[in-house]
Coordinates of C-alpha atoms (C1' of nucleotides) in Angstrom, one line a residue:
Chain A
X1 CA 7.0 -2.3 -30.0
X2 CA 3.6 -1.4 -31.5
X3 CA 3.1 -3.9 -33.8
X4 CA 1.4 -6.2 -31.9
X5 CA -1.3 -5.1 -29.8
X6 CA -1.2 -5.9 -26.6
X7 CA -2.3 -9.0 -24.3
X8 CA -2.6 -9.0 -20.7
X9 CA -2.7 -12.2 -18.4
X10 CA -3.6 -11.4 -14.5
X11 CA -2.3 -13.8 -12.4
X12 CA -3.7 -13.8 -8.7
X13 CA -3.6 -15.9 -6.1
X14 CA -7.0 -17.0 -4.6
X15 CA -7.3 -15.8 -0.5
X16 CA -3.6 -15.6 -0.9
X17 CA -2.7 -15.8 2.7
X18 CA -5.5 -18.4 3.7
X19 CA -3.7 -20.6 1.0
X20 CA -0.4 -20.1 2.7
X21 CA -1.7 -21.7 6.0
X22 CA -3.8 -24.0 3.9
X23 CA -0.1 -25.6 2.0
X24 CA 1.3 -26.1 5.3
X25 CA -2.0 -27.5 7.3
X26 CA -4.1 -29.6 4.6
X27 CA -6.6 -30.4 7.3
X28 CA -8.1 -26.3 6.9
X29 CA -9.2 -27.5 3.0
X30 CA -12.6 -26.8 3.1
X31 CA -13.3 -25.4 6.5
X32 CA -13.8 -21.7 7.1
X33 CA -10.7 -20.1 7.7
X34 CA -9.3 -16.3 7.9
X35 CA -6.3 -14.6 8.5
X36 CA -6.1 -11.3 11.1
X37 CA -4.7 -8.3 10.3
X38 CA -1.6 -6.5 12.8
X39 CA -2.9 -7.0 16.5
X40 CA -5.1 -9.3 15.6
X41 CA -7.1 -6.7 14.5
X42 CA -9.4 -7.4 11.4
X43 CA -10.2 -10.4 9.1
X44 CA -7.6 -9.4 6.4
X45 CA -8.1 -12.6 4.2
X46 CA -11.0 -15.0 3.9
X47 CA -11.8 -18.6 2.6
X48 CA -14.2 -19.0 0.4
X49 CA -16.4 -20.9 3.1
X50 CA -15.8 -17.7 5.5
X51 CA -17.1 -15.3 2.9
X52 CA -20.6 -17.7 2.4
X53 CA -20.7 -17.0 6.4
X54 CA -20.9 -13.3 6.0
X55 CA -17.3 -12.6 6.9
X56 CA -16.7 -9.1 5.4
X57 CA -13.0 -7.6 4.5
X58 CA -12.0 -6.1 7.4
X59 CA -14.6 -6.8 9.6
X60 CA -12.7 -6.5 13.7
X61 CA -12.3 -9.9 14.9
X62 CA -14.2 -8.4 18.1
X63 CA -17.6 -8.1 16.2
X64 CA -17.1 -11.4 14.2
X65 CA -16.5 -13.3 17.6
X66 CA -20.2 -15.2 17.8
X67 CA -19.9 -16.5 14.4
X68 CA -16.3 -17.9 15.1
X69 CA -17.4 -19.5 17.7
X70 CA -20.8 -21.3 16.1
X71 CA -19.5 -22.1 12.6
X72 CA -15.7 -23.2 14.2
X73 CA -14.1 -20.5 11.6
X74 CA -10.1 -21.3 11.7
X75 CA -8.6 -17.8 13.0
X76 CA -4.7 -17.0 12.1
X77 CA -2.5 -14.1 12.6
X78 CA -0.4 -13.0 9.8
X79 CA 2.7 -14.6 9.2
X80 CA 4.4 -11.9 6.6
X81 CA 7.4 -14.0 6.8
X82 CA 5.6 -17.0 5.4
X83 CA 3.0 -15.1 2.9
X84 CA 6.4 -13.7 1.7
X85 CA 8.5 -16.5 0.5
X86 CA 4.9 -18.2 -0.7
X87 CA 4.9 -15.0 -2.9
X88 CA 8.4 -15.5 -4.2
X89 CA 7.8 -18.8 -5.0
X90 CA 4.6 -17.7 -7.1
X91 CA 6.6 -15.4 -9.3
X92 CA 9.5 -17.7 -9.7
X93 CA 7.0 -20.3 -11.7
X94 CA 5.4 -17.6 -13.5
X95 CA 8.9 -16.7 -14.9
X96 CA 9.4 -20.4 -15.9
X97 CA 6.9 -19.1 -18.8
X98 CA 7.8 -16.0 -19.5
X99 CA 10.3 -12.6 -18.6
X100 CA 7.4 -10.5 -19.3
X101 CA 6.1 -10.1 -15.6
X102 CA 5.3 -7.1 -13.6
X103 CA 4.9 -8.2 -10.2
X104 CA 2.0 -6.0 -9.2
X105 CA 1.3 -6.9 -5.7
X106 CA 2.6 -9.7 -3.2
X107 CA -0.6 -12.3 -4.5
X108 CA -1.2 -10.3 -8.5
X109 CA 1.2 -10.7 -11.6
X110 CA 0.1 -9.1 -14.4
X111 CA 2.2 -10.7 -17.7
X112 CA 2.1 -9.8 -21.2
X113 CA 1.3 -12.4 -23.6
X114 CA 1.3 -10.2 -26.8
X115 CA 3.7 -12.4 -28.8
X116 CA 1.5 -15.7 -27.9
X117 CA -0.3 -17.2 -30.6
X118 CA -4.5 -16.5 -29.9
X119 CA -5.9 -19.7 -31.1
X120 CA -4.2 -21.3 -27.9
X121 CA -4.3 -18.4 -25.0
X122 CA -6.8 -20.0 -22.6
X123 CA -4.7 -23.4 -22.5
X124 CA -1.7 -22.0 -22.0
X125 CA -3.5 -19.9 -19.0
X126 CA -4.3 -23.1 -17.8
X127 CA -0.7 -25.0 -17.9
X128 CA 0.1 -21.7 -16.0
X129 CA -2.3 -22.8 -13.5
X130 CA -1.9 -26.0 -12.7
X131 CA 2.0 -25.4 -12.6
X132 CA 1.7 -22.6 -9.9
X133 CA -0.4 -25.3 -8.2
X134 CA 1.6 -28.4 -8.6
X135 CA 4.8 -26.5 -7.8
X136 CA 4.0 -24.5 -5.1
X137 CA 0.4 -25.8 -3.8
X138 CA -1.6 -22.2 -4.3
X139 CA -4.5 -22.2 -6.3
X140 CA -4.4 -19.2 -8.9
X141 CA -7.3 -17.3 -11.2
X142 CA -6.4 -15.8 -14.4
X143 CA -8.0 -13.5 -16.8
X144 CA -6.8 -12.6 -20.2
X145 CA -7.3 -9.3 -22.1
X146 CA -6.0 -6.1 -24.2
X147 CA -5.5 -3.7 -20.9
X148 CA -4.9 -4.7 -17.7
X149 CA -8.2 -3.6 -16.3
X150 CA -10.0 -5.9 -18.4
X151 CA -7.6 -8.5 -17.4
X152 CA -8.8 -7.9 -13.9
X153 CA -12.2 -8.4 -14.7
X154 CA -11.6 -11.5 -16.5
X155 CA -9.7 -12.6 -13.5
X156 CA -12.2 -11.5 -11.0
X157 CA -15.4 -13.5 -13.1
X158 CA -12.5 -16.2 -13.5
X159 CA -12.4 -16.9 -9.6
X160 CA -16.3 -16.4 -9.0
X161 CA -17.6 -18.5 -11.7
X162 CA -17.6 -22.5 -12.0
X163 CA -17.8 -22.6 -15.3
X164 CA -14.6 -21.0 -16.4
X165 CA -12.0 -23.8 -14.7
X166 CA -10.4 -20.6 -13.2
X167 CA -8.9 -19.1 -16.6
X168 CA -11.3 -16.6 -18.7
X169 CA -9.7 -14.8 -21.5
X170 CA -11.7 -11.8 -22.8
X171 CA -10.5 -11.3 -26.0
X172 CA -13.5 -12.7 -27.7
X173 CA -15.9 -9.9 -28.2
X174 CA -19.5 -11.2 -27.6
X175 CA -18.3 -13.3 -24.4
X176 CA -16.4 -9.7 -23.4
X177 CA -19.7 -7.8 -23.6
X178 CA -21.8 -10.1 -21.4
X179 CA -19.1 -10.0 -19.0
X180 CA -19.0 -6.1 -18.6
X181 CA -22.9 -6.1 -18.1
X182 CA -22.2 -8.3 -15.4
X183 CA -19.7 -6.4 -13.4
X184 CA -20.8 -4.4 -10.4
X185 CA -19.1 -0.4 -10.9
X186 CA -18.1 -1.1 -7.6
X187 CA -16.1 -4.3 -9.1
X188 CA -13.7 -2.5 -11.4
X189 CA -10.4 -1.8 -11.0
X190 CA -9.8 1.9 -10.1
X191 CA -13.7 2.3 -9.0
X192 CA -13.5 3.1 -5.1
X193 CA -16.7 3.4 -2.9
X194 CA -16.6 7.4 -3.5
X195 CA -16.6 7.3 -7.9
X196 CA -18.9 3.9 -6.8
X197 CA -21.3 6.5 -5.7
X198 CA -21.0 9.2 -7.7
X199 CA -21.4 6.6 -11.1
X200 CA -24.5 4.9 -9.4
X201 CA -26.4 8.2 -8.7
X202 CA -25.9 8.7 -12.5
X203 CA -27.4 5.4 -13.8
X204 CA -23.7 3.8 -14.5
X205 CA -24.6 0.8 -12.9
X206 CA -22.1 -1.7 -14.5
X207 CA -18.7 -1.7 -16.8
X208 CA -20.8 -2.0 -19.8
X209 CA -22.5 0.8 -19.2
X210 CA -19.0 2.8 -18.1
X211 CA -17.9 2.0 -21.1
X212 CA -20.6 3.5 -23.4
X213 CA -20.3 6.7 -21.4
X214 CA -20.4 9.3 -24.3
X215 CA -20.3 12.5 -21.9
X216 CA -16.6 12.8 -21.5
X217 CA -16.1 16.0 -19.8
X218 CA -18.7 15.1 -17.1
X219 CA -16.6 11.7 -15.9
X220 CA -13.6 14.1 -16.3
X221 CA -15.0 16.8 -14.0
X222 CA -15.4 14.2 -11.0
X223 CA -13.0 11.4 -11.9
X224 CA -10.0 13.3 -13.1
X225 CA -7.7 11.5 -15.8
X226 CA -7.7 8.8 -14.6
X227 CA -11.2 8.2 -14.9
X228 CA -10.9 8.9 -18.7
X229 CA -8.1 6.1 -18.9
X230 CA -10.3 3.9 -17.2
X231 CA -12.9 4.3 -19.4
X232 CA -10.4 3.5 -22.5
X233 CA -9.2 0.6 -20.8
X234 CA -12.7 -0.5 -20.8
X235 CA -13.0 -0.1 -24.8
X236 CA -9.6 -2.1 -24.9
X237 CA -7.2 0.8 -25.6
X238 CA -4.2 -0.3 -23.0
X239 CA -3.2 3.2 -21.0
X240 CA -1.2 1.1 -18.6
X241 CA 2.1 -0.4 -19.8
X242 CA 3.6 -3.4 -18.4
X243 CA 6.3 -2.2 -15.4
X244 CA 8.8 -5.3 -15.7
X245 CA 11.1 -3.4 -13.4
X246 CA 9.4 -1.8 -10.5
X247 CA 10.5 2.2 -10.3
X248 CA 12.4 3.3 -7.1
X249 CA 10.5 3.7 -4.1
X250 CA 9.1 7.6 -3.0
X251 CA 8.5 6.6 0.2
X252 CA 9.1 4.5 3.3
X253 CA 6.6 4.1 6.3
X254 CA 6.6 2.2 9.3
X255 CA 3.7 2.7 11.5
X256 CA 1.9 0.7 14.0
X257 CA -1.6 0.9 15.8
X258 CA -0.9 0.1 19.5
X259 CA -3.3 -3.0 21.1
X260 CA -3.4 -0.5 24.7
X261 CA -3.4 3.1 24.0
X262 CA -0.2 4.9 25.1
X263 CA 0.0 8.2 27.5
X264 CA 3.2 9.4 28.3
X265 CA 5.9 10.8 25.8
X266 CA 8.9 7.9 26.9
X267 CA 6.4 5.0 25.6
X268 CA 6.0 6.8 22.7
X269 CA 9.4 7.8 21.8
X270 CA 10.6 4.1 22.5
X271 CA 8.0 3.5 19.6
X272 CA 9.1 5.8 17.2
X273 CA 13.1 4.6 18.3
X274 CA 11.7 1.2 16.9
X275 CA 9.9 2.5 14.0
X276 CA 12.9 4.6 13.2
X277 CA 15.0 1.5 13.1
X278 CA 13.5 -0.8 11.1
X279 CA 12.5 1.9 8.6
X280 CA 16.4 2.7 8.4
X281 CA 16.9 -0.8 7.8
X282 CA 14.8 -1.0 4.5
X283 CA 16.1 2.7 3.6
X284 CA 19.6 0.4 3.9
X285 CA 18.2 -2.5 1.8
X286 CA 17.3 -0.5 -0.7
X287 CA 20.6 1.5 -0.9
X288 CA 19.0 4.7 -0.8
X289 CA 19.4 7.8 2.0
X290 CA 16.4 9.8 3.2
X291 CA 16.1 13.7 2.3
X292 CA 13.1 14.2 4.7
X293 CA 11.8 12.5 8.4
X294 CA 8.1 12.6 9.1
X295 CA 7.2 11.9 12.8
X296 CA 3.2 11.7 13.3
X297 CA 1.0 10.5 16.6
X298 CA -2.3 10.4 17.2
X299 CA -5.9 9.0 19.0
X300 CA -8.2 6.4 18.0
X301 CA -10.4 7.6 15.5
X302 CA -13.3 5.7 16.7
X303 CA -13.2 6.9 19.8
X304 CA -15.9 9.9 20.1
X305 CA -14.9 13.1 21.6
X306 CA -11.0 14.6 21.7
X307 CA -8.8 13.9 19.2
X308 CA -5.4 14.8 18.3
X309 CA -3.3 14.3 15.5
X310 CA -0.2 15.7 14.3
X311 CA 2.7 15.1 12.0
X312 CA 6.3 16.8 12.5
X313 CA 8.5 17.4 9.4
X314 CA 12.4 17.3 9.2
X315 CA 14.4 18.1 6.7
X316 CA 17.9 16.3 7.0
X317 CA 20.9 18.7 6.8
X318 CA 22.4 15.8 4.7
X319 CA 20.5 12.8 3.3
X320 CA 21.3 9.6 5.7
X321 CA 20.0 6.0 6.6
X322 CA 21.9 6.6 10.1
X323 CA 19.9 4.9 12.1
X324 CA 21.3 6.8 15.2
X325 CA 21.2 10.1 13.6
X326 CA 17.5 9.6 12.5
X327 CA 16.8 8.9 15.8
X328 CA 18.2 12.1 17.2
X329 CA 15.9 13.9 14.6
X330 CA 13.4 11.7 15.2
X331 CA 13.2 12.4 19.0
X332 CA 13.1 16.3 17.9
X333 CA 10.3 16.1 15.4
X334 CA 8.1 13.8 18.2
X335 CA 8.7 16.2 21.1
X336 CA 7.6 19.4 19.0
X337 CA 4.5 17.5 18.4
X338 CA 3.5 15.6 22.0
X339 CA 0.9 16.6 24.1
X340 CA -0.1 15.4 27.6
X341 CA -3.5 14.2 28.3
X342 CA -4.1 12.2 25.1
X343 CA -4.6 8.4 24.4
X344 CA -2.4 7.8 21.7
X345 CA -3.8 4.7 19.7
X346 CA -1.0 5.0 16.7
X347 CA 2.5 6.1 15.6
X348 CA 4.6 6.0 13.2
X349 CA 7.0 7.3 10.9
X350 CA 7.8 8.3 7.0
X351 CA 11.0 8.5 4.8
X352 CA 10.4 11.0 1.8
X353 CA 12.3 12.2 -0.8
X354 CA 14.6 9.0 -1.1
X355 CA 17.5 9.0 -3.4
X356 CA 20.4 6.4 -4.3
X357 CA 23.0 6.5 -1.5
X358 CA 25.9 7.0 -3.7
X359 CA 24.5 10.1 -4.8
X360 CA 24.7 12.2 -1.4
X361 CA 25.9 16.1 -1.6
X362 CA 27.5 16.6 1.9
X363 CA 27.5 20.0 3.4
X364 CA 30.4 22.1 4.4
X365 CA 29.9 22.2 8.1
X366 CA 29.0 18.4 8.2
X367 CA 31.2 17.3 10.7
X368 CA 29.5 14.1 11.2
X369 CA 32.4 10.9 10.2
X370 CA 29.5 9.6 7.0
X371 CA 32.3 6.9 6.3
X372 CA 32.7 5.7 10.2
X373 CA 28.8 5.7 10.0
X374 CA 27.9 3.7 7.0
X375 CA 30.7 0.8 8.4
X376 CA 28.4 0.7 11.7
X377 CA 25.7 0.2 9.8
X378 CA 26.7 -2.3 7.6
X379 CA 28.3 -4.4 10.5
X380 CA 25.1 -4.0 12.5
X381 CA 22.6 -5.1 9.5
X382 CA 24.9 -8.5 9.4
X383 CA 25.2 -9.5 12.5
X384 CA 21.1 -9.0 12.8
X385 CA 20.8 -11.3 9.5
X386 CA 23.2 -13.8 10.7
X387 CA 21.9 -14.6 14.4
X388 CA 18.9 -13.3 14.2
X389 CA 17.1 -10.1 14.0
X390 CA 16.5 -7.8 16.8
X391 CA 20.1 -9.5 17.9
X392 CA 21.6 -5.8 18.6
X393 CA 19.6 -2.3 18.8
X394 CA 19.6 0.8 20.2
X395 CA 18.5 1.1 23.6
X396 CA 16.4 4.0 23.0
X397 CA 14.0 1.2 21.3
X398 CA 13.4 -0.5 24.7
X399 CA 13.9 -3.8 26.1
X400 CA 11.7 -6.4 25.1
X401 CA 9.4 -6.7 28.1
X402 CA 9.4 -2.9 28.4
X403 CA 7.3 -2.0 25.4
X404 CA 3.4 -1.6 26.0
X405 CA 2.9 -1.0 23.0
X406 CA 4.4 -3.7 21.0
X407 CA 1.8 -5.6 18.7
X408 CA 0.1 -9.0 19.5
X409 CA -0.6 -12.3 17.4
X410 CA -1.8 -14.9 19.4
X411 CA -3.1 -17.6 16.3
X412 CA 0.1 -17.1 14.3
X413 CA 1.4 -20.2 13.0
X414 CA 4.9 -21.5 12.3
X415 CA 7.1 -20.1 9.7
X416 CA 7.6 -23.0 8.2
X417 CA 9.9 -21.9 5.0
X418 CA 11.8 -19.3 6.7
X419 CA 13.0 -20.5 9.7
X420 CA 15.0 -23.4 10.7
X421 CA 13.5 -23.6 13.8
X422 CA 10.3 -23.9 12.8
X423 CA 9.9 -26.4 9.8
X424 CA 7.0 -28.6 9.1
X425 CA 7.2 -31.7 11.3
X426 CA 6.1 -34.9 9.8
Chain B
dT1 C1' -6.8 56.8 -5.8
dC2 C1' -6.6 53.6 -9.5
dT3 C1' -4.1 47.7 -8.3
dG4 C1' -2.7 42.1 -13.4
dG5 C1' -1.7 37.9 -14.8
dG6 C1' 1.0 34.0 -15.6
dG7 C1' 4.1 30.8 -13.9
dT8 C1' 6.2 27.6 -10.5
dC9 C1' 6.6 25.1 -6.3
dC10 C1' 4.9 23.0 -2.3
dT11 C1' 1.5 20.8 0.6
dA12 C1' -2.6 18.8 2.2
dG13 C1' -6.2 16.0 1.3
dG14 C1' -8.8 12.9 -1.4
dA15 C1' -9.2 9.0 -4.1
dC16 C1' -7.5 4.7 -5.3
dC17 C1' -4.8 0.0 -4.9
dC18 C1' -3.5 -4.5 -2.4
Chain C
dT1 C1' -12.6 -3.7 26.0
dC2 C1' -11.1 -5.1 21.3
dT3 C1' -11.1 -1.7 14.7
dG4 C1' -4.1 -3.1 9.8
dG5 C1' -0.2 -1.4 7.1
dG6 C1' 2.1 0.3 3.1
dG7 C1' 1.8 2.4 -1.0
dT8 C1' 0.6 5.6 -5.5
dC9 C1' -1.3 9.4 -8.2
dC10 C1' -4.0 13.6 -8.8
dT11 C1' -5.9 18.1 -7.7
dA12 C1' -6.9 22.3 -5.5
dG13 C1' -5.2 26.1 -3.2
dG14 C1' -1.7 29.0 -1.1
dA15 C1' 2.8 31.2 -1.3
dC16 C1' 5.8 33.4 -4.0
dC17 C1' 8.0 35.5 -8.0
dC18 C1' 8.4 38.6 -11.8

DNA sequence: TCTGGGGTCCTAGGACCC
DNA sequence: TCTGGGGTCCTAGGACCC
């Protein structure tokens, strides 16, 4: 530790989910394809050939629908089951080089490559690449640095330009300079469209310019700290470590935007009973209890005129991942905040102050049977894993048919890695 | 009548990420 | 008509305490 400076590699998967379908259909190679958010809401991922048609991120299917049409762009709906083990399979060939991976996001690995000879970095980027390809048929960009967010602009010119073969390491100084200059503000890691702004109206039009910022106090006034670290990463002094093991979890949310808006306080509250459920189930997965329930409603928030959001807060007498006993507070927190006469267009609900499930204090007056409870659980999440989930639930979730609000996807395809009904016919 | 200052904790909101 | 979901961190301001 601290004897060799550091080395980043950024692994990341180019239009990670169009790649997906793309493994498992061949024929979309080179056609325009994207991939819809929830509900078939908004272009979440693009091909290449649907970003040279204009397709922005997120742009609503329903205002994109004329350009579909004309150019025959191939429309999906996610398939998180599929994008998933795709993702797995990503990181398991990345570890086939190296233990030194933090897996940053379900398409980015950033690894460290500190103990790596440097005459040799960018072809051993490039074995890297072609295995992930050969292996597991995604095509990858990397960049190569001293801090990650360097890395990330080497791997962002690494995907845009030709040139590069898809591997761009940025050690090399005069190479490193040209490529700041030629980075966007809006283009680095940790730049939103707000600091975007704010930089822009101040003549910081690109990293190289960020970088050479000699006015520290007046970044730190609107940018915080963290815009101070991201001007160090700039100058190649790493602020942000390597996470090999991710840190617990603070949080867990389930929420869901409903396709048709939903009036009356039983639709909603066989929503939340849903959300409740399969928020319990990852509280379960993770072996941790929940300290705190958040229940929160509300309109569309492109809809003009009234509005109405609001978020109820639990605290649980004991920490639990009771699925049943969530629900009872859950069904408490929702009625203090429902009001008649709204649309609601979204619901949902948040787990806070998550601890390790062998560390519970229980009360004195707990007269709840925690041992009887945690066996129902258990016996409940197998039988759902084994036949199938959704097998057994809580009736206060609603029948299948029953629930107006439940999501759409009408261009998902197969999951073809997950499930053994669905596999690839040849 | 004159009425301090420092510390902690919590929360909401803003900014960012993919 | 139709507009995703799940996270993190930081900061400012209020409540409270001594």
């Amino acid at each position: 530790m601290g004897l060799v400076s550091p080395l980043f590699a950024l692994v990341d998967c180019n239009n990670f989910y169009v790649s997906c379908e793309r493994v498992f259909n061949p024929r979309l190679e080179g056609k325009p394809v994207i991939v819809l958010s929830n509900n078939d809401g908004c272009a979440v991922a693009r091909s290449n050939e649907a970003k040279a048609l204009g397709i922005k991120m997120g742009a609503p299917l329903f205002k994109i629908r004329d350009r579909v049409k004309t150019h025959g762009i191939q429309v999906y709906s996610s398939n998180y089951a599929l994008y998933g083990d795709m993702s797995q399979r990503v990181m398991k060939t990345i570890l086939n080089f190296t233990p030194d991976i933090e897996i940053y996001s379900i398409d980015e690995a950033f690894l460290d490559l500190s103990h790596l000879s440097r005459c040799d970095i960018t072809a051993y980027g490039r074995r890297i690449k072609a295995t992930i390809k050969k292996w597991t048929g995604i095509p990858v960009s990397i960049g190569i640095a001293k801090t990650k967010t360097l890395a990330k602009i080497a791997g962002g010119i690494a995907k845009k330009s030709q040139k590069t073969g898809g591997v761009l390491d940025l050690t090399i100084s005069p190479c490193l300079d040209r490529s700041l200059a030629l980075t966007d503000v809006k283009d680095i890691w940790g730049v939103g469209p707000a600091y975007s702004r704010f930089l822009k109206e101040n003549n910081i039009n690109n990293a190289l310019q960020l970088r050479n910022v000699n006015n520290n106090t007046f970044i730190k006034k609107k940018m915080g700290v963290p815009g101070l670290r991201l001007i160090q990463e700039l100058q190649g002094i790493s602020c942000y470590p390597l996470e090999i093991s991710p840190p617990p979890k603070k949080g867990i949310t389930v929420s869901r935007t409903f396709k048709h808006p939903v009036e009356t306080l039983s639709e909603v509250e066989k929503a939340i009973a849903t959300f409740i459920s399969m928020g319990a189930k990852k509280l379960r997965k993770e072996r941790s209890v929940a300290g705190v329930l958040m229940v929160f409603i509300m309109t569309s928030r492109f809809r003009k005129g009234h509005q109405y959001y609001n978020m109820g807060t639990i605290r649980l007498p004991v920490p639990t991942s009771d699925t049943s006993e969530l629900m009872k507070y859950a069904g408490k927190g929702l009625r203090k905040i429902f009001r008649k006469g709204y649309n609601y267009k979204k619901a949902g609900i948040i787990y806070k102050e998550l601890r390790p499930e062998n560390q519970i204090q229980t009360v004195f007056f707990d007269c709840k049977d925690r041992n009887r409870s945690v066996k129902l659980m258990q016996t409940l999440d197998e039988i759902n894993e084994k036949i199938g989930p959704g097998t057994l639930k809580y009736a206060s979730a609603g029948l299948i048919n029953d629930r107006q609000w439940q999501p759409v996807s009408n261009y998902r395809s197969r999951s073809y890695t997950t499930n053994w009904d669905q596999l690839l016919e040849i």
